[in-house]
Amino acid sequence: MAADVGSLFENNKQLVELNIFNRLVHADRIIKFRVTWQADNGDVHVNTGYRVQHSNLIGPYKGGLRFHPSVNESILKFLAFEQMFKNALTGLPIGGAKGGSDFDPSDKSEPEIMRFCQAFMNELYHYIGDQVDIPAGDINVGSREIGYLFGQHRRLTKKFSGAITGKELEYGGSHVRTEATGFGLLYFVCEMLGRLDKKIEDLVVSVSGSGNVALHAALKAIQLGAKVITLSSSQGHLFVEDGFCEAQVNQLIAAKGSSTEKLKSLNIGEWVDKHGPWQHCCDIALPCATQNEVTIEAAKQLVESGCMLVAEGANMPCTKEAVDWFEDKKVLHAPGKASNAGGVALSALEMGQNADFSRRSFAKLDEQLREIMHTIHDNCLQELNDADEKYLNYRKGANLAGFTLIASAAIAQGI
Ligand code: NDP
């Protein structure tokens, strides 16, 4: 980020005089709280909850909640920082935030998950609201957890408000929200290919993860005529040489249980234990699982096997060394803050529908999602002097576009 925006500072004295860089690097506030909840056997447990409210310069704080043992303040700080730029890139009025807890839901019963969500909201509700901060889901926070969180917020505030997005359709949710990150990723990939007069049809796509983002990315890729050869979990990956079909991906979307169990239950292809999916030849790689999953070794494998485009479905799945390698080898690389912004964009459309008590159709929202991904792609291009070149540095374009928007809001609103 610093390197990308360095030239802006040389050309704009105001950015230096007003100390804009430091002002944007620091979160507005970091809220940390104790979450006490009771297990089914009567044991009382304590976890830590967080909400990093990074910036509300262009709109209310907005970003997901993650429940995972790896959650800590440092990870949430970088996610909230990135979220600020991602949200700005969508062109919608939403600020940046992120939150969550080190709670591990993987071995918990349904009542335990409900009690944890309620205990978490007992603290969080002090700091959120439909014009203040609107959390959504992230890893391990899907519609079930959003339901429990929303229910507790409603009880505590006595208000049915749009203070949380990712809700079920029956109580204020939006069509396309579940699909939006994965579908949006593919719309962004199509924009990148379109600039090169290429189409996704018949291209070979490797996807990591088998959660919400991965499965909807795989589904849309197949619907657009590509061949998806991998999906993965934290335990390994499933390689299907002839490609998954739409029905198999839909089966995974509908299935319950751990990612590994679900993938193995398909009884197709080859299960590769303990390895990420990047060893196979593909045209396009879509890392959709978690941060830092594409290491420099994986990046080298992808480049060697002829991969021409990497678009991030997860948040920061490629290490810095991996991104440098892709750029050096002229493999197109889309950073998550641009390519996975479809989810938060649809969340903002859910906020809009909640605010005016309306519901838009799936088709209309899907069309809006396409338009937003087109806008994000345009925003990235706009900042690049070499926009006419074949190879584009999307990381730089996204950083410059996001920073320019946020910085001008910071300047306009005074110190
Ligand atoms: P889910 O919880 O639905 O799925 C996560 C998937 O990643 C699971 O298949 C999980 O497997 C796998 N995974 C987790 N940790 C690892 C690991 N260390 N190595 C390999 N695989 C792993 O999450 P989402 O699909 O919602 O989110 C995925 C990523 O996308 C995250 O980075 C998230 O921040 C980002 N994102 C999500 C958005 C959304 O709308 N959901 C919006 C924008 C970004 P297992 O079950 O075995 O752990």
Coordinates of C-alpha atoms in Angstrom, one line a residue, residues 69-288:
P69 CA -9.7 -19.8 16.9
S70 CA -7.2 -17.9 14.8
V71 CA -9.0 -14.6 15.3
N72 CA -6.9 -12.0 17.1
E73 CA -6.7 -8.2 17.2
S74 CA -3.9 -8.1 14.6
I75 CA -5.8 -10.1 12.0
L76 CA -8.9 -8.1 12.5
K77 CA -7.0 -4.8 12.2
F78 CA -5.6 -5.7 8.8
L79 CA -9.0 -7.0 7.6
A80 CA -10.7 -3.8 8.8
F81 CA -8.0 -1.7 7.1
E82 CA -8.5 -3.6 3.8
Q83 CA -12.3 -3.4 4.2
M84 CA -12.2 0.4 4.2
F85 CA -10.6 0.4 0.7
K86 CA -12.8 -2.4 -0.5
N87 CA -16.0 -0.7 0.5
A88 CA -14.8 2.6 -1.1
L89 CA -14.1 0.8 -4.3
T90 CA -17.7 -0.4 -4.6
G91 CA -18.7 3.3 -5.1
L92 CA -21.3 2.8 -2.3
P93 CA -21.5 4.9 0.9
I94 CA -20.0 2.3 3.4
G95 CA -17.1 2.7 5.8
G96 CA -14.8 -0.1 6.9
A97 CA -14.9 -2.4 10.0
K98 CA -14.3 -6.0 10.9
G99 CA -14.9 -8.1 14.0
G100 CA -15.3 -11.5 15.5
S101 CA -14.1 -13.9 18.2
D102 CA -11.6 -16.6 18.9
F103 CA -14.6 -18.9 19.5
D104 CA -14.3 -22.3 17.7
P105 CA -17.8 -23.4 16.5
S106 CA -16.5 -26.6 14.9
D107 CA -17.2 -28.9 17.8
K108 CA -20.1 -27.0 19.4
S109 CA -23.8 -28.0 19.5
E110 CA -26.5 -25.8 18.0
P111 CA -27.7 -24.6 21.5
E112 CA -24.0 -23.7 22.4
I113 CA -23.7 -21.7 19.1
M114 CA -26.9 -19.9 19.9
R115 CA -25.8 -19.1 23.5
F116 CA -22.4 -17.9 22.3
C117 CA -24.0 -15.6 19.6
Q118 CA -26.4 -14.2 22.2
A119 CA -23.5 -13.6 24.7
F120 CA -21.4 -12.0 21.9
M121 CA -24.3 -9.6 21.0
N122 CA -24.9 -8.7 24.6
E123 CA -21.7 -6.7 24.4
L124 CA -21.6 -5.8 20.7
Y125 CA -25.0 -4.2 20.6
H126 CA -23.7 -1.1 22.5
Y127 CA -21.6 -0.2 19.5
I128 CA -23.7 -1.0 16.4
G129 CA -26.8 0.3 14.7
D130 CA -28.2 0.8 11.2
Q131 CA -26.6 4.2 10.8
V132 CA -23.6 3.4 13.0
D133 CA -22.0 0.1 12.3
I134 CA -23.6 -2.8 10.4
P135 CA -21.8 -6.2 10.8
A136 CA -22.3 -9.1 8.5
G137 CA -21.0 -12.7 8.2
D138 CA -17.6 -14.0 7.5
I139 CA -15.8 -17.3 8.2
N140 CA -18.1 -19.5 10.4
V141 CA -20.7 -16.8 10.6
G142 CA -23.4 -17.8 8.1
S143 CA -27.2 -17.3 8.1
R144 CA -27.7 -19.4 11.2
E145 CA -25.3 -17.3 13.3
I146 CA -26.6 -14.1 11.8
G147 CA -30.2 -15.2 12.8
Y148 CA -29.1 -15.7 16.5
L149 CA -27.1 -12.4 16.5
F150 CA -30.0 -10.4 14.9
G151 CA -32.5 -12.0 17.2
Q152 CA -30.6 -10.9 20.3
H153 CA -30.0 -7.4 18.9
R154 CA -33.8 -7.1 18.3
R155 CA -34.6 -8.2 21.9
L156 CA -32.0 -5.9 23.4
T157 CA -32.9 -2.8 21.4
K158 CA -36.6 -3.6 21.0
K159 CA -36.2 -2.6 17.4
F160 CA -36.4 -4.4 14.1
S161 CA -33.6 -2.6 12.4
G162 CA -31.2 -3.2 9.6
A163 CA -28.3 -3.3 12.0
I164 CA -27.0 -6.6 10.6
T165 CA -26.9 -7.9 7.0
G166 CA -26.8 -11.4 5.7
K167 CA -30.2 -12.1 7.2
E168 CA -32.6 -14.8 5.9
L169 CA -35.1 -13.6 3.3
E170 CA -38.0 -14.1 5.7
Y171 CA -36.8 -11.4 8.0
G172 CA -35.2 -8.6 6.1
G173 CA -32.6 -10.4 4.1
S174 CA -31.8 -9.8 0.4
H175 CA -31.8 -12.0 -2.6
V176 CA -28.3 -12.7 -4.0
R177 CA -26.5 -11.9 -0.7
T178 CA -25.5 -15.6 -0.3
E179 CA -24.2 -15.8 -3.8
A180 CA -22.8 -12.3 -4.1
T181 CA -19.1 -12.8 -3.2
G182 CA -18.6 -15.8 -5.4
F183 CA -20.7 -14.6 -8.3
G184 CA -19.1 -11.1 -8.1
L185 CA -15.7 -12.7 -8.2
L186 CA -16.5 -14.3 -11.5
Y187 CA -18.1 -11.1 -12.9
F188 CA -14.8 -9.4 -12.0
V189 CA -12.8 -12.2 -13.7
C190 CA -14.9 -11.7 -16.8
E191 CA -14.1 -8.0 -16.8
M192 CA -10.4 -8.8 -16.6
L193 CA -10.6 -11.3 -19.4
G194 CA -12.9 -9.0 -21.5
R195 CA -10.2 -6.3 -21.5
L196 CA -8.0 -8.9 -23.2
D197 CA -10.7 -9.9 -25.6
K198 CA -10.9 -13.3 -23.9
K199 CA -13.8 -15.3 -22.7
I200 CA -14.0 -17.7 -19.7
E201 CA -15.7 -20.4 -21.7
D202 CA -13.6 -23.7 -21.7
L203 CA -10.9 -22.3 -19.4
V204 CA -9.7 -24.5 -16.6
V205 CA -10.3 -23.0 -13.1
S206 CA -8.8 -24.1 -9.8
V207 CA -10.8 -23.1 -6.7
S208 CA -9.7 -23.4 -3.1
G209 CA -12.1 -23.7 -0.2
S210 CA -15.6 -25.2 -0.2
G211 CA -17.4 -22.6 1.9
N212 CA -19.8 -19.9 0.8
V213 CA -17.4 -18.0 -1.5
A214 CA -15.7 -21.0 -3.0
L215 CA -18.9 -22.9 -3.9
H216 CA -20.7 -19.9 -5.4
A217 CA -17.6 -19.0 -7.4
A218 CA -17.4 -22.6 -8.7
L219 CA -21.1 -22.6 -9.5
K220 CA -20.9 -19.3 -11.5
A221 CA -17.7 -20.4 -13.3
I222 CA -19.4 -23.7 -14.4
Q223 CA -22.5 -21.7 -15.4
L224 CA -20.3 -19.5 -17.6
G225 CA -18.8 -22.5 -19.3
A226 CA -15.5 -22.9 -17.5
K227 CA -14.2 -26.2 -16.1
V228 CA -13.7 -26.2 -12.3
I229 CA -11.2 -28.9 -11.4
T230 CA -10.6 -28.4 -7.6
L231 CA -12.3 -27.5 -4.3
S232 CA -10.6 -27.8 -0.9
S233 CA -10.9 -27.8 2.8
S234 CA -8.4 -27.2 5.6
Q235 CA -7.5 -30.9 5.4
G236 CA -6.8 -31.3 1.7
H237 CA -8.4 -30.9 -1.7
L238 CA -10.5 -32.8 -4.2
F239 CA -9.2 -32.9 -7.8
V240 CA -11.7 -33.7 -10.5
E241 CA -9.9 -33.9 -13.8
D242 CA -13.1 -33.7 -16.0
G243 CA -14.4 -30.9 -13.8
F244 CA -17.3 -30.6 -11.3
C245 CA -20.8 -30.3 -12.7
E246 CA -23.4 -27.8 -11.5
A247 CA -25.4 -30.5 -9.7
Q248 CA -22.4 -31.6 -7.6
V249 CA -21.7 -28.0 -6.6
N250 CA -25.3 -27.5 -5.7
Q251 CA -25.2 -30.7 -3.6
L252 CA -22.3 -29.2 -1.7
I253 CA -24.1 -25.9 -1.2
A254 CA -27.1 -27.7 0.3
A255 CA -25.1 -30.2 2.4
K256 CA -24.3 -29.9 6.1
G257 CA -21.2 -31.0 8.0
S258 CA -17.5 -30.2 7.7
S259 CA -16.0 -29.2 4.3
T260 CA -13.9 -32.3 4.2
E261 CA -16.8 -34.7 4.9
K262 CA -18.9 -32.9 2.2
L263 CA -16.2 -33.1 -0.4
K264 CA -15.4 -36.7 0.2
S265 CA -19.1 -37.6 0.2
L266 CA -19.3 -36.7 -3.5
N267 CA -17.3 -39.9 -4.2
I268 CA -15.7 -38.5 -7.3
G269 CA -12.2 -37.5 -8.4
E270 CA -9.1 -37.9 -6.3
W271 CA -8.8 -36.7 -2.6
V272 CA -5.4 -35.3 -1.9
D273 CA -4.7 -35.1 1.8
K274 CA -3.0 -32.1 3.5
H275 CA -2.2 -30.2 0.2
G276 CA -3.6 -27.1 -1.2
P277 CA -5.0 -27.4 -4.8
W278 CA -2.4 -25.3 -6.6
Q279 CA -0.3 -28.2 -8.1
H280 CA -2.7 -28.8 -11.0
C281 CA -2.5 -27.1 -14.4
C282 CA -5.1 -24.4 -14.7
D283 CA -5.7 -21.1 -16.6
I284 CA -7.3 -19.3 -13.6
A285 CA -6.8 -19.7 -9.9
L286 CA -9.4 -18.5 -7.4
P287 CA -8.2 -18.7 -3.8
C288 CA -11.4 -18.6 -1.8

